[in-house]
Coordinates of C-alpha atoms and ligand atoms in Angstrom, one line a residue:
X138 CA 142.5 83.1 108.5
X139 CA 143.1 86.6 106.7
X140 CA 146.8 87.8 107.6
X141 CA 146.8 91.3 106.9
X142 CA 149.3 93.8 105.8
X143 CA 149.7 97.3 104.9
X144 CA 151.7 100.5 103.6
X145 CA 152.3 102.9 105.9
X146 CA 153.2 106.8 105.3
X147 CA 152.0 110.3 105.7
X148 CA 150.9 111.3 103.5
X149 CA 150.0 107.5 101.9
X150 CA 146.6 108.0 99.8
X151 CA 148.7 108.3 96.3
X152 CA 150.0 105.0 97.6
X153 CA 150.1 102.2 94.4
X154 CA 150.5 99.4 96.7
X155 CA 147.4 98.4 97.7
X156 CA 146.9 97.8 94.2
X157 CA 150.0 96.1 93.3
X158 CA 150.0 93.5 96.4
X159 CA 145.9 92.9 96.0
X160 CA 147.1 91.6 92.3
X161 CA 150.1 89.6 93.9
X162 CA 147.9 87.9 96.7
X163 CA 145.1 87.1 93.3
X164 CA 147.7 85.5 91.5
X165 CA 149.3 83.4 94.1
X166 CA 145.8 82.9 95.7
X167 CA 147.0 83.7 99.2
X168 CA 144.5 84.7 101.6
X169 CA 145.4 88.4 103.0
X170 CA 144.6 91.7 103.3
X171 CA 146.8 94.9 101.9
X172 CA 146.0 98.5 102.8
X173 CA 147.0 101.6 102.7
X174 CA 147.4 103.6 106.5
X175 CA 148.2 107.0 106.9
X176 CA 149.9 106.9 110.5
X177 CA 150.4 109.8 112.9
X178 CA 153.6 111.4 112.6
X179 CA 155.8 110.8 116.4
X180 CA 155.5 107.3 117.3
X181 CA 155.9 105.0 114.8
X182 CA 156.5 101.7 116.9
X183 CA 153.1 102.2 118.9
X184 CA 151.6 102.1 115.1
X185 CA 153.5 98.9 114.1
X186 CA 152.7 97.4 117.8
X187 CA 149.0 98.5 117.2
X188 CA 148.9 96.7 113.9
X189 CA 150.0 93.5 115.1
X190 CA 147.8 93.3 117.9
X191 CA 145.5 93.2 115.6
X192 CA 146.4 90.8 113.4
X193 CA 149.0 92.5 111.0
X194 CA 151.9 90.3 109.8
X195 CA 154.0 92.8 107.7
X196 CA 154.0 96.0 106.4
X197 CA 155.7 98.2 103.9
X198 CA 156.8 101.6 105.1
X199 CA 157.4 105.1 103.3
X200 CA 158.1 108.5 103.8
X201 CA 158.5 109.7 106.5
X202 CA 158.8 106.4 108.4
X203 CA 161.4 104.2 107.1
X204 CA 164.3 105.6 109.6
X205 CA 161.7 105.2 112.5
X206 CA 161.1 101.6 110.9
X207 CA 164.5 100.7 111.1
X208 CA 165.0 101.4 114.6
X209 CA 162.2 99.8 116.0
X210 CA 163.1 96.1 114.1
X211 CA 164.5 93.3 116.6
X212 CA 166.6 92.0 113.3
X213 CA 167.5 93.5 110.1
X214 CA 168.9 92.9 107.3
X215 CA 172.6 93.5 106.0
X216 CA 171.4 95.8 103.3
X217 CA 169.1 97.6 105.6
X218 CA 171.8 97.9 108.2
X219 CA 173.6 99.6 105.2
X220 CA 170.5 101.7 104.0
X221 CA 169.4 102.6 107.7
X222 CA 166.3 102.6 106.6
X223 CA 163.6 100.1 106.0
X224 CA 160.9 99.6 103.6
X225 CA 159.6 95.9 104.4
X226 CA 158.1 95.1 108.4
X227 CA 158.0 91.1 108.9
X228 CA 156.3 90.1 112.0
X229 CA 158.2 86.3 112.5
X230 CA 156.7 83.5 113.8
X231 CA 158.7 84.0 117.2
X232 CA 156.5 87.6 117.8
X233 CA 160.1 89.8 116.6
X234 CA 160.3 92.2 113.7
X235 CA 162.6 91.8 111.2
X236 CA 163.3 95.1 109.1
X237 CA 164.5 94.8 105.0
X238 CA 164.4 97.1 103.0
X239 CA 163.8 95.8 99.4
X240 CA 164.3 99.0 96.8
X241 CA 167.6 98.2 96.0
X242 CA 166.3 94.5 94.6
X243 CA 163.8 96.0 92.7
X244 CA 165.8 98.8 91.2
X245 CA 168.2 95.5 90.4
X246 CA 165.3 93.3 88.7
X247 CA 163.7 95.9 86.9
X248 CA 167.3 96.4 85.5
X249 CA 167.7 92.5 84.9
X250 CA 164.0 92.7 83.3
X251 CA 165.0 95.5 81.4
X252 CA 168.3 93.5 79.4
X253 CA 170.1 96.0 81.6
X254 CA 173.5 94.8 82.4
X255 CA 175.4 95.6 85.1
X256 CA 178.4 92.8 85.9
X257 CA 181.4 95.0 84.4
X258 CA 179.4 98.0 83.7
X259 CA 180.5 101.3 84.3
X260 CA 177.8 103.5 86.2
X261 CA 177.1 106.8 87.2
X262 CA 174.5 107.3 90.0
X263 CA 172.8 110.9 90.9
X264 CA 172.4 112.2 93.9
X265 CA 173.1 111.1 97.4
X266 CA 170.2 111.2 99.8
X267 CA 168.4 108.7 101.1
X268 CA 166.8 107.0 97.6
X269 CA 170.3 106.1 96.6
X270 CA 172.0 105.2 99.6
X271 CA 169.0 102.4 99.8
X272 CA 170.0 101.1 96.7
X273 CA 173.9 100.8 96.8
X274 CA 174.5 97.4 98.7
X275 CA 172.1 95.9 96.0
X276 CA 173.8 97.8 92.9
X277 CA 177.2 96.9 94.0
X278 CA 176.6 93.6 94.7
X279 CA 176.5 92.6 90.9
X280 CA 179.9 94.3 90.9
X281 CA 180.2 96.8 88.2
X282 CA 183.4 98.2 86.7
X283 CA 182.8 101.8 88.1
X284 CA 180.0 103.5 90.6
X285 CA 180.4 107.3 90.3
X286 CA 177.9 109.2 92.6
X287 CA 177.5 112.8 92.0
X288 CA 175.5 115.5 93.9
X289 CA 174.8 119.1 93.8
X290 CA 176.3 119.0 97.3
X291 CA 179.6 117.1 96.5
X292 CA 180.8 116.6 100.6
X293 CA 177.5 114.0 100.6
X294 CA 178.5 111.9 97.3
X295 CA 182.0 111.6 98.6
X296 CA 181.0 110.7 102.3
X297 CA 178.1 107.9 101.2
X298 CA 180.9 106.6 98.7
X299 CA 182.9 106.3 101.8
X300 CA 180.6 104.3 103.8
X301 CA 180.5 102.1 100.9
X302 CA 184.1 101.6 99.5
X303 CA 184.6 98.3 101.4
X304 CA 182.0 96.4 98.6
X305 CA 183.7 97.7 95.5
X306 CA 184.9 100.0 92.8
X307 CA 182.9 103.6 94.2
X308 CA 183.5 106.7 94.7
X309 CA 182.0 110.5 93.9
X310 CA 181.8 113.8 93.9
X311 CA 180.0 117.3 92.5
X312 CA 178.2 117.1 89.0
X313 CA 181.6 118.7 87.9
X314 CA 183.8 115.9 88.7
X315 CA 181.8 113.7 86.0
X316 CA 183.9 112.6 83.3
X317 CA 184.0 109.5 80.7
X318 CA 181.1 107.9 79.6
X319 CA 178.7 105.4 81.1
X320 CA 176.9 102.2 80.1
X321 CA 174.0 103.0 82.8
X322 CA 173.0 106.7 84.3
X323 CA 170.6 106.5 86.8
X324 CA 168.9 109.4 88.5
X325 CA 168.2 109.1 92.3
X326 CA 167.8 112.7 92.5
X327 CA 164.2 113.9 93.3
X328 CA 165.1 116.7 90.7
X329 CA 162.3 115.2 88.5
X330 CA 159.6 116.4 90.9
X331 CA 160.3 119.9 89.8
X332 CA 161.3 119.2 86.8
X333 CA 164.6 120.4 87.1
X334 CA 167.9 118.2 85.6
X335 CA 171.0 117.6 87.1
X336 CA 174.1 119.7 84.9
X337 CA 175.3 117.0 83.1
X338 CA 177.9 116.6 80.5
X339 CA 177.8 116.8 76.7
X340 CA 178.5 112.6 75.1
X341 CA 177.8 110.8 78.5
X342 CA 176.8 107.3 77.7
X343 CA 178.3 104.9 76.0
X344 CA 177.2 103.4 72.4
X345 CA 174.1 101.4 74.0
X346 CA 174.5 103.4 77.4
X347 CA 170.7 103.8 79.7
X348 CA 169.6 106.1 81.5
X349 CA 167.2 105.1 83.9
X350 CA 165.3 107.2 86.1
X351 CA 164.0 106.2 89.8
X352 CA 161.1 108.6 89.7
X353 CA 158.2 108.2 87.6
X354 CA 155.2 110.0 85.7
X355 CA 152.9 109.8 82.8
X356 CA 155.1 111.9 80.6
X357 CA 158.9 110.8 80.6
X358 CA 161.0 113.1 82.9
X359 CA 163.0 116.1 81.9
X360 CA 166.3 113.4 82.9
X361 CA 164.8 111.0 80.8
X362 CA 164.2 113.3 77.7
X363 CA 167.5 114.9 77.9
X364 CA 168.7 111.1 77.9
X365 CA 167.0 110.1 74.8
X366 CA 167.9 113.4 72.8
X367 CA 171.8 112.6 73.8
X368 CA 171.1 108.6 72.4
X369 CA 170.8 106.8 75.4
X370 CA 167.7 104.5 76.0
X371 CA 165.8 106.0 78.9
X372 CA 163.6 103.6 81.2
X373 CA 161.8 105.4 84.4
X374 CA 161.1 104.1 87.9
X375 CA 157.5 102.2 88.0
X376 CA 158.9 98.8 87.1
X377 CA 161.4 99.5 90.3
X378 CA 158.1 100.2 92.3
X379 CA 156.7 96.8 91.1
X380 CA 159.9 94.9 91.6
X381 CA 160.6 96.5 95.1
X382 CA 156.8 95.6 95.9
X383 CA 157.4 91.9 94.3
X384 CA 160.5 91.3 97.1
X385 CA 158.5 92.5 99.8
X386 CA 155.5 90.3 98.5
X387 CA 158.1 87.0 98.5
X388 CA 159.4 87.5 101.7
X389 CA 156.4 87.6 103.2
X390 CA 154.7 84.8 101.5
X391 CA 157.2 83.0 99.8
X392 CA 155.8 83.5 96.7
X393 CA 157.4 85.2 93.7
X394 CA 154.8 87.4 91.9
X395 CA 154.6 87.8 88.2
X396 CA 155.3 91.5 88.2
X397 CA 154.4 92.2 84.4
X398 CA 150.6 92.4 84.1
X399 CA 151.0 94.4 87.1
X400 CA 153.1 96.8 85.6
X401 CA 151.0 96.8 82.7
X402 CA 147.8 98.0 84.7
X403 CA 149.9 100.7 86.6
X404 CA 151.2 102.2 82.8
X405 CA 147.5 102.2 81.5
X406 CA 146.4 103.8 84.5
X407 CA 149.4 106.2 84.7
X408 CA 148.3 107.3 80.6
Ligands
ATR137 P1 165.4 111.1 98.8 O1 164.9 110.3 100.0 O2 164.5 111.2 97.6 O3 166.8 110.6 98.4 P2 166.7 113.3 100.0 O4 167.4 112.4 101.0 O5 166.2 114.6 100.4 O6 165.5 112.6 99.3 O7 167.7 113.5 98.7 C1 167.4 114.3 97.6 C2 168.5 114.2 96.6 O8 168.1 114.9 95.4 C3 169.8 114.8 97.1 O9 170.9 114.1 96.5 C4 169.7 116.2 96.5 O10 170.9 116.9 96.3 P3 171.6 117.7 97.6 O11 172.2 116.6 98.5 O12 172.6 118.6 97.0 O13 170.5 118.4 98.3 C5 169.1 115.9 95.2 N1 168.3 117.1 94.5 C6 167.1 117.6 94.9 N2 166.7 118.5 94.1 C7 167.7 118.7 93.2 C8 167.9 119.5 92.0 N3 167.0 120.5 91.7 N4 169.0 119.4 91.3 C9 170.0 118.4 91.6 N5 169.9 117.6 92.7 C10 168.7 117.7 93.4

């Protein structure tokens, strides 16, 4: 029988998902269906409950949903707890929903895949809304040296450093409390999308140091650019998009995708 799942947001027709999971379930030749919903804004359980009277198994969820998601999960996971949000629906055996949220893995493999390394490393992560907070139970969990977050607003960095502070070496602040250099920069604002860059220091990274970028477009982003012209080796945000999409793929299958001729199709198609 065909288990079905599904993305759910609003809007959700730009969704790459569908795509991504359609080659996952071809590769690992598992028998399932993955589409792309745009639910109604209000009641998000009814549309989960909906979904798995009729035969849905999991789902991912995205904007606007993924608080909504989180609340309506009978178990969740630590990370998610953390994140209050969640990406990944998993409709168990037993009939309960258990809530993940899986970004924070992805951002973490595509790192891994990337030669990116992160045990020891000293990092400084931008912004403090709800893309980074999803990812720092994940990055601090392979225990770097240093996690600076900085924001525009500086009260936000310092508060999500807070909530964090029992699971290792963070803290943060304004844009103007940046100083030193970094192995890894990684932009969690959602600056890209108008083009506009975070006031950054002069001789930020290290000799070697990234820049990595969670957003992602045909053209490298203005982060990414400004990166590259200050030496640093800039990598965006689709690979994190594959690799969140991989986790969620495993957990519901118990498969592990091969996430690179994936990735491949997405860049040609992104060009
Ligand atoms: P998301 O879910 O993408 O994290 P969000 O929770 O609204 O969305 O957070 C957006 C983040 O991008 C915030 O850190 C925001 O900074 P503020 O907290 O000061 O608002 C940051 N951001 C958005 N536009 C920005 C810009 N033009 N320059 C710098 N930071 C920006």
């Amino acid at each position: 029988m065909t288990d079905h799942y599904a993305v759910f947001g609003h809007p959700i027709s730009h969704s790459k998902s569908p795509l991504i999971h359609t080659a996952f379930a071809e590769q690992t030749d598992q028998d399932m269906s993955y589409l792309a919903i745009e639910a109604p804004l209000g009641d998000f359980a009814g549309t989960w409950r909906e979904f798995v009277a009729q035969g849905g198994r999991g789902a991912n969820v995205t904007v606007p949903f993924k608080e909504e998601a989180h609340r309506l999960c009978d178990h969740i996971s630590e990370r998610a707890r953390r994140a209050g949000a969640v990406n990944t629906l998993l409709l168990a055996d037993d009939g309960t929903t258990h809530g993940d949220t899986t970004d924070g893995p992805g951002l973490v493999a595509d790192l891994r895949r990337n030669n990116v390394r992160l045990e020891g490393a000293r990092v400084l992560l931008l912004g403090a809304g709800g893309a980074v907070r999803g990812v720092l139970e994940p990055l601090l969990a392979e225990r770097p040296a240093a996690l600076f977050l900085a924001n525009r607003t500086a009260a936000k960095a310092s508060a999500l450093a807070a909530d964090f502070n029992d699971l290792g070496a963070i803290s943060g602040g304004g844009f103007e409390a940046v100083t030193g250099q970094f192995d890894l920069v990684i932009n969690g604002t959602s600056a890209s999308l108008s083009g506009d860059l975070p006031p950054l220091p002069e001789a930020l990274f290290t000799e070697g140091g990234v820049a990595y970028d969670m957003m992602y477009s045909a053209e490298p982003t203005v982060f990414m650019r400004w990166a590259e012209a200050q030496g640093a080796r800039a990598i965006d945000g689709l690979g994190m998009l594959v690799g969140q999409a991989a986790e969620s793929f495993l957990q519901w299958r118990g498969r592990q995708p091969d996430v690179e001729p994936v990735l491949a199709t997405l860049r040609q198609q992104l060009g």
